[in-house]
PDB file of C-alpha atoms in Angstrom:
ATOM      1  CA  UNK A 195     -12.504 -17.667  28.423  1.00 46.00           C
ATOM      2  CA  UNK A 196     -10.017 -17.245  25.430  1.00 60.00           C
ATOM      3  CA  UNK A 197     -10.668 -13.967  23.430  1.00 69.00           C
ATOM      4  CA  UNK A 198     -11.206 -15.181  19.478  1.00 86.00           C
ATOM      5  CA  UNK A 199      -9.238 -12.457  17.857  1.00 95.00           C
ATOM      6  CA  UNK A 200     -10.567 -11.301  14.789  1.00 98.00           C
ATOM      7  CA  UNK A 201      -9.788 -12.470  11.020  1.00 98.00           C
ATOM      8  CA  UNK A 202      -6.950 -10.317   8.880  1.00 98.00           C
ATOM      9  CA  UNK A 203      -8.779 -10.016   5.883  1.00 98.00           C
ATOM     10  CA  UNK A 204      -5.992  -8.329   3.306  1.00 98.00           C
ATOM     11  CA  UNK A 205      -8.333  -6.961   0.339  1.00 98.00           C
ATOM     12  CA  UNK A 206      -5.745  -6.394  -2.664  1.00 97.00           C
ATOM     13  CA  UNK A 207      -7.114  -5.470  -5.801  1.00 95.00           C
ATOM     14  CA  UNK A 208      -5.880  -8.005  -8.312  1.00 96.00           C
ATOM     15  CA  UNK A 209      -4.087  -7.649 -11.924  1.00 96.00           C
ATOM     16  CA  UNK A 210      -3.735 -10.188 -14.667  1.00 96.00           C
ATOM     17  CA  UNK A 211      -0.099 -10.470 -14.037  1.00 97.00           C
ATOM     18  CA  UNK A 212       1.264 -12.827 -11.919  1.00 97.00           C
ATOM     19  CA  UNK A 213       3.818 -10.795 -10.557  1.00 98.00           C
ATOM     20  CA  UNK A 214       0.827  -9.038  -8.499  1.00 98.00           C
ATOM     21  CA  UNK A 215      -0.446 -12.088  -7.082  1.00 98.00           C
ATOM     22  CA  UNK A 216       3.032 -13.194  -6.068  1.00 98.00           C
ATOM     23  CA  UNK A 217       3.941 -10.526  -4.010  1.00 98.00           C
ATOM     24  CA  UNK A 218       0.857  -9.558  -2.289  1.00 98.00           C
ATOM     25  CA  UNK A 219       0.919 -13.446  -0.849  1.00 98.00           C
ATOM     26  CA  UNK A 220       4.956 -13.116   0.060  1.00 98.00           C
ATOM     27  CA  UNK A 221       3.355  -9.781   1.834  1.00 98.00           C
ATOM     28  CA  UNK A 222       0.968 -11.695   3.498  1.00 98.00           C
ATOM     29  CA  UNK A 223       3.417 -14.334   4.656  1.00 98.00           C
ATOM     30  CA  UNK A 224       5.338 -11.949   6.221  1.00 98.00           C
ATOM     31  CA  UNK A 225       2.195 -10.345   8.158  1.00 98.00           C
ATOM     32  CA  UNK A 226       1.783 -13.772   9.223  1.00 98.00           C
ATOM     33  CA  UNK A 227       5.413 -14.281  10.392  1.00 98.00           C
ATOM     34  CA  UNK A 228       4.894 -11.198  12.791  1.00 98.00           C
ATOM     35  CA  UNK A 229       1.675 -12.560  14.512  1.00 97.00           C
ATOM     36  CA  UNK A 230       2.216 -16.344  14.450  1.00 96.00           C
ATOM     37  CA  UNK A 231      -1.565 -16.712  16.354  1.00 94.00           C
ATOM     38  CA  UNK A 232      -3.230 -14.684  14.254  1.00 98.00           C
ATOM     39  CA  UNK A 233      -5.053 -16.077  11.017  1.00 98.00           C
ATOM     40  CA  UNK A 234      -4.536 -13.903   7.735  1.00 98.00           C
ATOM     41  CA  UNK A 235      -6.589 -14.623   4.640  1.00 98.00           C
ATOM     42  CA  UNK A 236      -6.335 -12.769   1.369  1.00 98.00           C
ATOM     43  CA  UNK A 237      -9.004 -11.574  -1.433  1.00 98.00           C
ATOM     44  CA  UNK A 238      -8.728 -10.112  -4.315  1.00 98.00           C
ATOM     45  CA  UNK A 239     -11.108  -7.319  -5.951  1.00 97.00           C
ATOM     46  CA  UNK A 240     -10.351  -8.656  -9.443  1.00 96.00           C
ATOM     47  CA  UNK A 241      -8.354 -11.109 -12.214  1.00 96.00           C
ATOM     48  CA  UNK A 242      -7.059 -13.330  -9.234  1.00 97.00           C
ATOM     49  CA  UNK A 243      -8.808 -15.941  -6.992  1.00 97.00           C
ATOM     50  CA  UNK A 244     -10.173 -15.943  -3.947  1.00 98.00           C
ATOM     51  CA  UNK A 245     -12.403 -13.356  -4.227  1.00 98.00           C
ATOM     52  CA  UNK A 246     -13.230 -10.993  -1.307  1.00 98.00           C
ATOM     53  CA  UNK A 247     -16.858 -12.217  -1.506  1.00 98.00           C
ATOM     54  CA  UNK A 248     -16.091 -16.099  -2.045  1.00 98.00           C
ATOM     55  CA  UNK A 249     -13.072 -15.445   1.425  1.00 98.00           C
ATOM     56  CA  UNK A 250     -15.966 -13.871   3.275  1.00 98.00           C
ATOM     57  CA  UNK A 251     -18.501 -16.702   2.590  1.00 98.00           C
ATOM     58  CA  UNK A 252     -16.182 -19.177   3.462  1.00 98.00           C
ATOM     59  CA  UNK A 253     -15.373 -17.799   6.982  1.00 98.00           C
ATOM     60  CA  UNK A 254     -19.098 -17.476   7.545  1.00 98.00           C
ATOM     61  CA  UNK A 255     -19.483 -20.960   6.790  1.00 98.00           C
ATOM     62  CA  UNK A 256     -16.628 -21.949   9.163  1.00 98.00           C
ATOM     63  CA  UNK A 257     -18.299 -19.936  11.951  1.00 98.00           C
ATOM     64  CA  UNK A 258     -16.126 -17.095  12.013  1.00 98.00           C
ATOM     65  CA  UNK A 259     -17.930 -13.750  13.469  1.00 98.00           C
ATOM     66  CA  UNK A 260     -15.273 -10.915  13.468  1.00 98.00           C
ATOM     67  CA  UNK A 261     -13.512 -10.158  10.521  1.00 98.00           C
ATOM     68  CA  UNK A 262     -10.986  -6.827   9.718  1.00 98.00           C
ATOM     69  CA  UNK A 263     -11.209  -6.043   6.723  1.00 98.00           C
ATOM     70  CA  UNK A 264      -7.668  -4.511   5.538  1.00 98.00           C
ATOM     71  CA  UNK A 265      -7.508  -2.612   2.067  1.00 98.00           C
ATOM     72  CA  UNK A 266      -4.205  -2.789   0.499  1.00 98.00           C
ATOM     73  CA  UNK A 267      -4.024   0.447  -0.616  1.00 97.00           C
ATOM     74  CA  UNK A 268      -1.819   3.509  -0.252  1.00 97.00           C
ATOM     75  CA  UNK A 269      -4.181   5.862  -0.422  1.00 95.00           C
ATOM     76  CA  UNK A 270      -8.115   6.482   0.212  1.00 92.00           C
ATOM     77  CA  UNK A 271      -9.409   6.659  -3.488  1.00 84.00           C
ATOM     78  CA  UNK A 272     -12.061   4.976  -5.224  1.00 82.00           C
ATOM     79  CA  UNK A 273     -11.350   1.555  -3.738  1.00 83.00           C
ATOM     80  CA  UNK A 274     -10.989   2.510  -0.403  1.00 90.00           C
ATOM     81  CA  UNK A 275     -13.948   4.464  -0.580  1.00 92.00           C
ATOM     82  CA  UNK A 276     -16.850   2.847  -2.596  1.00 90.00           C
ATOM     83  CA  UNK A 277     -15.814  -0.931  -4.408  1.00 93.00           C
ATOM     84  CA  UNK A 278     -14.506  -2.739  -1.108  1.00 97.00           C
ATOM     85  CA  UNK A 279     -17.275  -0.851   1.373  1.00 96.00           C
ATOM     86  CA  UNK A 280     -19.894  -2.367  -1.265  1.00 96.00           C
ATOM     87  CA  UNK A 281     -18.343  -5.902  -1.449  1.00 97.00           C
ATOM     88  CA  UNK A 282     -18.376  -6.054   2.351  1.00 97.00           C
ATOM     89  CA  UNK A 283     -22.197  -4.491   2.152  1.00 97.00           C
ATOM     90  CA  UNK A 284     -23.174  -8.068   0.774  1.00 97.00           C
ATOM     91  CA  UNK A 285     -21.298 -10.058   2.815  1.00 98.00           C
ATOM     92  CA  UNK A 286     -22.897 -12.855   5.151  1.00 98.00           C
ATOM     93  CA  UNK A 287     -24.941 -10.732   7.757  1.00 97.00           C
ATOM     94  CA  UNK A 288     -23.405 -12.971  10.232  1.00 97.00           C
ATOM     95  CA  UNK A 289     -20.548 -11.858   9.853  1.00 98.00           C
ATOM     96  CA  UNK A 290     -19.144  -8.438  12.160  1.00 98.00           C
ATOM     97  CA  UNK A 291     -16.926  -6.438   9.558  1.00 98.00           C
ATOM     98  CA  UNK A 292     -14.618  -3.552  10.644  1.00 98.00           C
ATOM     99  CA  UNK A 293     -12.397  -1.608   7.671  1.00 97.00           C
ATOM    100  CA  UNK A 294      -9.286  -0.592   8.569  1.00 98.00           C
ATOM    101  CA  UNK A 295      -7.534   2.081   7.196  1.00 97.00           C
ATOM    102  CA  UNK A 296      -5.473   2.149   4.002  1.00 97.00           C
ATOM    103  CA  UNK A 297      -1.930   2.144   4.885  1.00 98.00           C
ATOM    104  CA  UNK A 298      -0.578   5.521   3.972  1.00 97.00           C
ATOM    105  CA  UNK A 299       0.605   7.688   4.841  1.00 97.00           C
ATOM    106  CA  UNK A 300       2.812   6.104   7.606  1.00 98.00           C
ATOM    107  CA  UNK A 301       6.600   6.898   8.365  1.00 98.00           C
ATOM    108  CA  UNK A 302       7.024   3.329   7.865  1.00 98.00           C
ATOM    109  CA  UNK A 303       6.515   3.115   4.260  1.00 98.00           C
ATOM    110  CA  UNK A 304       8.874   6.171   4.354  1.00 98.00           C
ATOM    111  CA  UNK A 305      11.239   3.955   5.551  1.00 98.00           C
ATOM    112  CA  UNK A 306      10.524   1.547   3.320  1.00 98.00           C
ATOM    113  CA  UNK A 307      11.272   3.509   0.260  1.00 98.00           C
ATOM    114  CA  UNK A 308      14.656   4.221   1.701  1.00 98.00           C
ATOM    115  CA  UNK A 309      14.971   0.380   1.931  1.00 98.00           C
ATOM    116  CA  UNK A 310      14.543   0.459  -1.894  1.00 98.00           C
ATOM    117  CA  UNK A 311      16.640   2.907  -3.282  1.00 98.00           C
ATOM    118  CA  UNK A 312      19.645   1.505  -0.968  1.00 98.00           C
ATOM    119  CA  UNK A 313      18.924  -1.739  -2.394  1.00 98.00           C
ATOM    120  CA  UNK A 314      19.076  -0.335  -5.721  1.00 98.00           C
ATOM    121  CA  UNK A 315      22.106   0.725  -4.742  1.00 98.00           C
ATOM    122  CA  UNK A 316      22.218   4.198  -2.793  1.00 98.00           C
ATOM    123  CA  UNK A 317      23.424   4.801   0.662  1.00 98.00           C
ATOM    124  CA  UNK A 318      22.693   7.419   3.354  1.00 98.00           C
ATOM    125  CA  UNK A 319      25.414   9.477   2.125  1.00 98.00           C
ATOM    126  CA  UNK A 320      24.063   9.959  -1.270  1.00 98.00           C
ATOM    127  CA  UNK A 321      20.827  11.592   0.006  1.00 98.00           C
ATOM    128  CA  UNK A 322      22.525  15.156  -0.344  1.00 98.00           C
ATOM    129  CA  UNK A 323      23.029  14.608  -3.465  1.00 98.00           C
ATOM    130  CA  UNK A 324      20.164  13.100  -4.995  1.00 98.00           C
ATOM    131  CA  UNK A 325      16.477  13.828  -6.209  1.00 98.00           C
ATOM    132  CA  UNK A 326      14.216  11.372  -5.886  1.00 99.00           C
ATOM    133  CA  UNK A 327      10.837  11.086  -7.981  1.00 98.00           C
ATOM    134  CA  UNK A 328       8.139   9.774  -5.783  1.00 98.00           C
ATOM    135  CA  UNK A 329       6.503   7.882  -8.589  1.00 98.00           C
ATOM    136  CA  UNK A 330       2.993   6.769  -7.470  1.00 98.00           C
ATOM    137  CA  UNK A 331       0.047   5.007  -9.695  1.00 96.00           C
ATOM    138  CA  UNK A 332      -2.209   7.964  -9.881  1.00 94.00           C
ATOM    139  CA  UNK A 333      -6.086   8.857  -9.173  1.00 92.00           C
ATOM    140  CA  UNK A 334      -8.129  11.319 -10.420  1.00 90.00           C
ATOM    141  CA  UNK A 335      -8.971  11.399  -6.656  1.00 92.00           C
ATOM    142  CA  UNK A 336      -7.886  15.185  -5.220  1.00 93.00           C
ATOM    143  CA  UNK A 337      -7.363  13.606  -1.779  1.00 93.00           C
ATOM    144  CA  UNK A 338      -5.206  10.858  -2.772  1.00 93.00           C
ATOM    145  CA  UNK A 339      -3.344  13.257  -5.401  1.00 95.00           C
ATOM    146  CA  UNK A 340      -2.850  15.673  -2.124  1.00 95.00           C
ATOM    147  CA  UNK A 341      -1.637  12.798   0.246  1.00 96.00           C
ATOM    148  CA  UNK A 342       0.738  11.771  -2.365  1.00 97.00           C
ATOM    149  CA  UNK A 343       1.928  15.287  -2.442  1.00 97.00           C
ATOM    150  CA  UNK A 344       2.482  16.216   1.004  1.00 98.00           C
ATOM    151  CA  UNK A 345       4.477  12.207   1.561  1.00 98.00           C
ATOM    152  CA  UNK A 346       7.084  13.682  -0.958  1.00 98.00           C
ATOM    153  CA  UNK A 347       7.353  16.871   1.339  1.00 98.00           C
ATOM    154  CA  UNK A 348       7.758  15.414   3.885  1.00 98.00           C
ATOM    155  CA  UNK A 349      10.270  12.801   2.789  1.00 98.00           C
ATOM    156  CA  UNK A 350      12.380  16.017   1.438  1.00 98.00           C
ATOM    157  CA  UNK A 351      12.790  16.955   5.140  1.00 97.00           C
ATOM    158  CA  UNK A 352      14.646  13.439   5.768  1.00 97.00           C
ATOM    159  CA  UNK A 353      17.465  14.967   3.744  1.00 98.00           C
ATOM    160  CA  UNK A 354      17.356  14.011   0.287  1.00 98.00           C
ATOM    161  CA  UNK A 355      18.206  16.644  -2.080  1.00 98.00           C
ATOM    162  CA  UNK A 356      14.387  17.151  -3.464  1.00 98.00           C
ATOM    163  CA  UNK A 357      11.325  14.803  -3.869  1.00 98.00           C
ATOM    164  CA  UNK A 358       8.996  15.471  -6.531  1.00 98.00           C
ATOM    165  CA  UNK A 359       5.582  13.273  -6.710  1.00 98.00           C
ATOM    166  CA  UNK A 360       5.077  11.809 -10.102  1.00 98.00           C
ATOM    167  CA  UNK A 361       2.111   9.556 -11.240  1.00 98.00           C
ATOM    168  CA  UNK A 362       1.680   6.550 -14.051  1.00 97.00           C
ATOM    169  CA  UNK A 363      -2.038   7.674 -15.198  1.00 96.00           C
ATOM    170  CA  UNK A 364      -4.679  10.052 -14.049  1.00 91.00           C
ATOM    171  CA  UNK A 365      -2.441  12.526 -12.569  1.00 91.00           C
ATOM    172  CA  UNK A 366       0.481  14.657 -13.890  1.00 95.00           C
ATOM    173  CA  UNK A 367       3.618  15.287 -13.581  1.00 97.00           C
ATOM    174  CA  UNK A 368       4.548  11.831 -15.415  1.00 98.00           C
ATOM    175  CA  UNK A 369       7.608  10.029 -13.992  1.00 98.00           C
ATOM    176  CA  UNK A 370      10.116  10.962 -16.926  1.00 98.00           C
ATOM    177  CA  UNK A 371       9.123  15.208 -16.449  1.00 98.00           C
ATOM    178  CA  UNK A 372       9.708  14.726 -12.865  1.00 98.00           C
ATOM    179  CA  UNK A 373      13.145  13.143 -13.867  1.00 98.00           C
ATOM    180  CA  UNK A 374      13.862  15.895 -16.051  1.00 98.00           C
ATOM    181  CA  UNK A 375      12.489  18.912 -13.804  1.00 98.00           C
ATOM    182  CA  UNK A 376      15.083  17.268 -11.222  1.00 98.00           C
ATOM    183  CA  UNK A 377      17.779  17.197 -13.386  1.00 98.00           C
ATOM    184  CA  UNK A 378      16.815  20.899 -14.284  1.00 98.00           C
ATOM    185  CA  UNK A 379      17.835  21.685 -10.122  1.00 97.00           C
ATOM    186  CA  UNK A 380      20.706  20.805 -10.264  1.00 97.00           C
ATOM    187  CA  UNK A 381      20.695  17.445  -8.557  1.00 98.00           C
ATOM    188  CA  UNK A 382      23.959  15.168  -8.738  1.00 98.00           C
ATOM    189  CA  UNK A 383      21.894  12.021  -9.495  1.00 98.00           C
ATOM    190  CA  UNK A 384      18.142  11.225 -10.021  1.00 98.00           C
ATOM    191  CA  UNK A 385      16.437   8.186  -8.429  1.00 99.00           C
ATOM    192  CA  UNK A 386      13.168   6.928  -9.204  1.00 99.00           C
ATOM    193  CA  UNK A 387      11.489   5.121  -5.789  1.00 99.00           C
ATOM    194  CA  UNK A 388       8.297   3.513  -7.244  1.00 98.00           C
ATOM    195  CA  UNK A 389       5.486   4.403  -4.275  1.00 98.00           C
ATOM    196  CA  UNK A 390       3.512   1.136  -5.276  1.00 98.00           C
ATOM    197  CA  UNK A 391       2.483  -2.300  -3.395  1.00 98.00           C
ATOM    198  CA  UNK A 392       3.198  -4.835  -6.485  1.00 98.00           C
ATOM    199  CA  UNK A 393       4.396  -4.955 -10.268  1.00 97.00           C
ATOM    200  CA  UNK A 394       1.458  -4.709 -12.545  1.00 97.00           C
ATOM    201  CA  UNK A 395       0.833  -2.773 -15.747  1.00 96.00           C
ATOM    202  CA  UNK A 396       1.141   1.286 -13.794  1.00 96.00           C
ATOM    203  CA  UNK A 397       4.617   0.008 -12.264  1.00 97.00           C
ATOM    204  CA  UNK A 398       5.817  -1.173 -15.642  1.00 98.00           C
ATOM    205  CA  UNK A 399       5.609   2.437 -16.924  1.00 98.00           C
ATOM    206  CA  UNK A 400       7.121   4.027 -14.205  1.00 98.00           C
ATOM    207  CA  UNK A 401       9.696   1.569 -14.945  1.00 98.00           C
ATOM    208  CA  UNK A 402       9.958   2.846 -18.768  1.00 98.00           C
ATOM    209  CA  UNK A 403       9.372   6.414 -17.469  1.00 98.00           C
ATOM    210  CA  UNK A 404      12.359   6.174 -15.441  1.00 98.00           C
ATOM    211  CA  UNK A 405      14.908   5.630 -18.256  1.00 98.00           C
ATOM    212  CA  UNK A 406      16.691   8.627 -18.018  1.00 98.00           C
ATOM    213  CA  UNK A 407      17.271   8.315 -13.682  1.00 98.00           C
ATOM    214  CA  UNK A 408      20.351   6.687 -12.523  1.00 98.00           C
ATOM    215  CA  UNK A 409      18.454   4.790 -10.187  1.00 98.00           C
ATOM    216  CA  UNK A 410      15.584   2.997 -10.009  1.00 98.00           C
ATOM    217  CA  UNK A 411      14.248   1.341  -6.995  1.00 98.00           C
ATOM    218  CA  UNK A 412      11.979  -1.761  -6.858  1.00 98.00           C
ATOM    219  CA  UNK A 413       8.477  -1.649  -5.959  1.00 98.00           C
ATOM    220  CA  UNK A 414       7.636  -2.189  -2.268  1.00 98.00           C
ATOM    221  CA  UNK A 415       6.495  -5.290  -2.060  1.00 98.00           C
ATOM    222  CA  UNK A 416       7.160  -7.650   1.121  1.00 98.00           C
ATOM    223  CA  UNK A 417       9.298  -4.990   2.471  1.00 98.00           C
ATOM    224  CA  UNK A 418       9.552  -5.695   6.431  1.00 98.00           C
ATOM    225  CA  UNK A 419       8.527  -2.080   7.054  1.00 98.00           C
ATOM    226  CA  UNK A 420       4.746  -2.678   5.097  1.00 98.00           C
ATOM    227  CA  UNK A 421       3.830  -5.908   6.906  1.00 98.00           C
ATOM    228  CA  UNK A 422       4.532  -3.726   9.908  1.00 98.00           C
ATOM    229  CA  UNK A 423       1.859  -1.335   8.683  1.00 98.00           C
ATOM    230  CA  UNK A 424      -0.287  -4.249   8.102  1.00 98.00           C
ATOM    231  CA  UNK A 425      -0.166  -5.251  11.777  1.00 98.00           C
ATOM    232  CA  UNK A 426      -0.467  -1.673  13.113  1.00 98.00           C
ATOM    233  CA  UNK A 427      -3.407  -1.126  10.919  1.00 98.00           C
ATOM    234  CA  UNK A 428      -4.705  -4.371  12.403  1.00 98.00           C
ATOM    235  CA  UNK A 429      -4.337  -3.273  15.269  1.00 98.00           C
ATOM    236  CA  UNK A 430      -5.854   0.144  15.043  1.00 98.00           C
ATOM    237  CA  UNK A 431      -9.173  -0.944  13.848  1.00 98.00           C
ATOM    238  CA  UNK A 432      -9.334  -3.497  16.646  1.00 95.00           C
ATOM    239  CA  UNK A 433      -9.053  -0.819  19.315  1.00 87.00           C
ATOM    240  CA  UNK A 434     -12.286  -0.165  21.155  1.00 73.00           C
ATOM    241  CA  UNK A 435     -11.856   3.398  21.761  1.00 51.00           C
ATOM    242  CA  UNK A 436     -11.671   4.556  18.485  1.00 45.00           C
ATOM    243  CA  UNK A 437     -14.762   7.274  18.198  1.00 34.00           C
ATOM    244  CA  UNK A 438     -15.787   6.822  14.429  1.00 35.00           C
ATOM    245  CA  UNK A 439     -15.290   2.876  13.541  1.00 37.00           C
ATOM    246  CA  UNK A 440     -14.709   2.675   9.806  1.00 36.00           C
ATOM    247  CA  UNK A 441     -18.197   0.207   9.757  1.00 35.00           C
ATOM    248  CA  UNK A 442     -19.245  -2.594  11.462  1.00 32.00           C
ATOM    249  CA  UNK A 443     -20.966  -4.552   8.855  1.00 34.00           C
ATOM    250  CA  UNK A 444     -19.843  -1.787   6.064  1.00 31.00           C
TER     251      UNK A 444
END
């Protein structure tokens, strides 16, 4: 008998502009294009329709029983954490609900932000040569704050002159200090690689933050490298042997 794989539920959180929206379903289409046989549904947390709760209800109705749940988040922060475990808490009881993880860090979205910056016009042989602010949203989440931290040491160590973390709220430094406090090394040139899934309101001001860089990349988005993530993530939470699931039935 033929093995029903389980439903890709991408959980994005949602903004009132339309930018948002826009890319998290080209991101989704591109998940999609990588597993042709697998079905992909998206829900948002907030401002944007379907809702997590309205996708969730409509699957049950359909007869669907498995369901991965897939935050699309960088890091494990308040989202991750407490709003989408208690929107999948009140979802059909039918329904059997696994969350994956959120998908950083990964070496992938690494690559990604390279992706970026060359776009923005950069090449490998400026990475000597250049500082690069890793310019996140921000939490006032210590774990996320830390992950953020350590992804811009280890990104140094793939030979770019420095990486400093910077963050649009909650945190500090901002994006324009970290500029500055790059410029202060001694760097030849200062890019500014936004760490974020989708424009919104927190990417706009890294965007004004980064007025004084020479470069400033474009926010992640339907980069190949991210709906890879998405699949692997997938993946993961499917796997059997995995000792602590994230929740069945969260």
């Amino acid at each position: 008998m033929r093995t029903v794989k389980p439903v890709l539920l991408v959980i994005a959180h949602g903004s009132r502009d339309p930018r948002h929206a826009a890319t998290v379903h080209a991101l989704v289409r591109r998940v999609r294009s990588l597993r042709p046989g697998l079905r992909v549904e998206t829900g948002f947390l907030d401002f944007n329709i379907p809702s997590v709760s309205g996708v969730l209800e409509s699957l049950a109705a359909e007869g669907v029983r498995d369901v991965v749940a897939l935050p699309l988040l960088l890091t494990r922060a308040f989202h991750a954490k407490a709003d989408i475990p208690a929107v999948l808490r009140d979802a059909p009881p039918q329904l059997r609900i696994r969350q994956a993880e959120v998908l950083g860090p990964s070496p992938l979205l690494l690559s990604a932000l390279d992706r970026r910056l060359y776009e923005a016009g950069l090449t490998p042989a400026d990475k000597s040569s250049t500082g690069v602010v890793l310019a996140s949203a921000g939490s006032s989440d210590p774990e996320a704050i830390a992950v953020i931290a350590e992804i811009a040491r280890e990104w140094r160590h793939t030979g770019w002159c420095a990486v400093r973390p910077a963050f649009a709220s909650a945190s500090l430094p901002r994006t324009q200090e970290a500029v500055r406090e790059l410029r202060a090394l001694g760097c030849e040139r200062v890019a500014v690689a936004p760490y974020v899934l989708a424009p919104g309101f927190l990417p706009d001001r890294i965007a004004r933050g980064a007025g004084e860089a020479d470069v400033l990349a474009d926010v992640l988005g339907p980069a190949p490298e991210v709906a890879r993530v998405l699949v692997e993530r997938y993946d993961e939470a499917r796997m059997p042997a995995r000792s602590v699931p994230l929740g069945w039935a969260v």
